[in-house]
Structures are given as structure tokens and as C-alpha cells.
Amino acid sequence: MIRLTVLYNTPDDPEAFLDYYEHTHVPLAEKLPDLTRITWGKTIGRNAPYFLTAELVWDSPDAMNAAMASDEGKATAADVANFATGGVTMVVSEGH
Amino acid sequence: MIRLTVLYNTPDDPEAFLDYYEHTHVPLAEKLPDLTRITWGKTIGRNAPYFLTAELVWDSPDAMNAAMASDEGKATAADVANFATGGVTMVVSEGH
């Protein structure tokens, strides 16, 4: 199992971000080849260190790398700049 | 769906951390009531912003809050100080 954790900072326009994210970015990400699971959600709680988090899971690093190198992967990655005005942190974890 | 994302910074002793985490902390966390899923893994890649990440999922905020307030939740939370020498960031996201 390999997991990509995506941590978005608070954007300039939170409402516009959420609308774009749900209706444009997530549909792109859902097309990533061999994706096992995608989950995402706005953070809750005061002083949350991030605005929205997402998790994308594949069975193996090879599957993730192939997905990222695909046309769908390139389109998804390129789309991030269209809405992530507050910046984004991505972390890849391999494990359990 | 509600998801707790736990982001550990690099600890003082990475090998000791990994051993304790896998063999003591994860077994405690797995006892959390009504936990839907727990996944965890060491990060990979150069300049990874965190050392290890974990994800704990429940069906609802109420289920998560009840788990955290339980004896198992208190034990799991108290155990973090026993190994997370580099610090830890926790983020709760509600969503999809």
C-alpha cells in the first residue's frame, strides 16, 4: 500500500476553492489509473494547520508512479495550480 | 466519514521510533472503538516534510469523539508522548 497525503493551506477564496476542488479537481483525480481509493475533506477544529486534506491510495509504488506519469496524472498535477492559492504539501507514505 | 491524519516529524531516534510505533502504539490505536480503518507508513522521498503519517477513519464525528473520550482513546493519546520526540501534527477532516 502506498498513500499520497495532500495537505492544502487556506486559499485566498475558500468558497471558490471548495467548489473548484469538488467539481473539477476531484473528478480529474478519480481518473488516475489503478487508484485504490481517494478520500478528501475540509478540516475541522480551531487552528487547524491545513484547510483541506486528501488521501490517494494505490497498491504499490510502481502503480502510483505509473499513475503520476500518465496523461491523467499530468492533468491532475497541472490542475493544482488552478486553485491551490494558499500552497500545498504532498507526502508519500509506504506501509500498512 | 471523518478522518484523523497524524503527521509525525523526524524523531530523535528513528529506529527506536519505528519499533515502538509498530509494536506498541499501533496495537493501542487498533483498539479504538468503532474505528473503520487505520493506515500508517513511513514517508518516502527526499525532503519529505514528515517522517511518518497515519490515518484513522470513523463513520462519523460522534464516533470519533466517543473513541477519543474512551479509555482506549485516552491510552492511545497519552502514549504519543512516549515516542513522538520530534513532535506531531494532527488534522481532522470531514468529508468524502
PDB file of C-alpha atoms in Angstrom, chain B residues 4 12 19 27 43 57 64 71-72 80 88:
ATOM      1  CA  LEU B   4      -7.754  11.906  11.597  1.00  0.00           C
ATOM      2  CA  ASP B  12      15.497  11.801  17.756  1.00  0.00           C
ATOM      3  CA  ASP B  19       9.917  -0.184  16.586  1.00  0.00           C
ATOM      4  CA  PRO B  27      -1.778  -2.014  18.718  1.00  0.00           C
ATOM      5  CA  THR B  43       7.322   8.617   4.301  1.00  0.00           C
ATOM      6  CA  VAL B  57     -11.124   6.785   9.881  1.00  0.00           C
ATOM      7  CA  MET B  64     -14.534   9.623  16.560  1.00  0.00           C
ATOM      8  CA  ASP B  71     -10.301   4.591  27.963  1.00  0.00           C
ATOM      9  CA  GLU B  72      -8.656   3.268  24.788  1.00  0.00           C
ATOM     10  CA  VAL B  80       2.159   9.610  21.890  1.00  0.00           C
ATOM     11  CA  VAL B  88       3.363  15.633  15.830  1.00  0.00           C
TER      12      VAL B  88
END
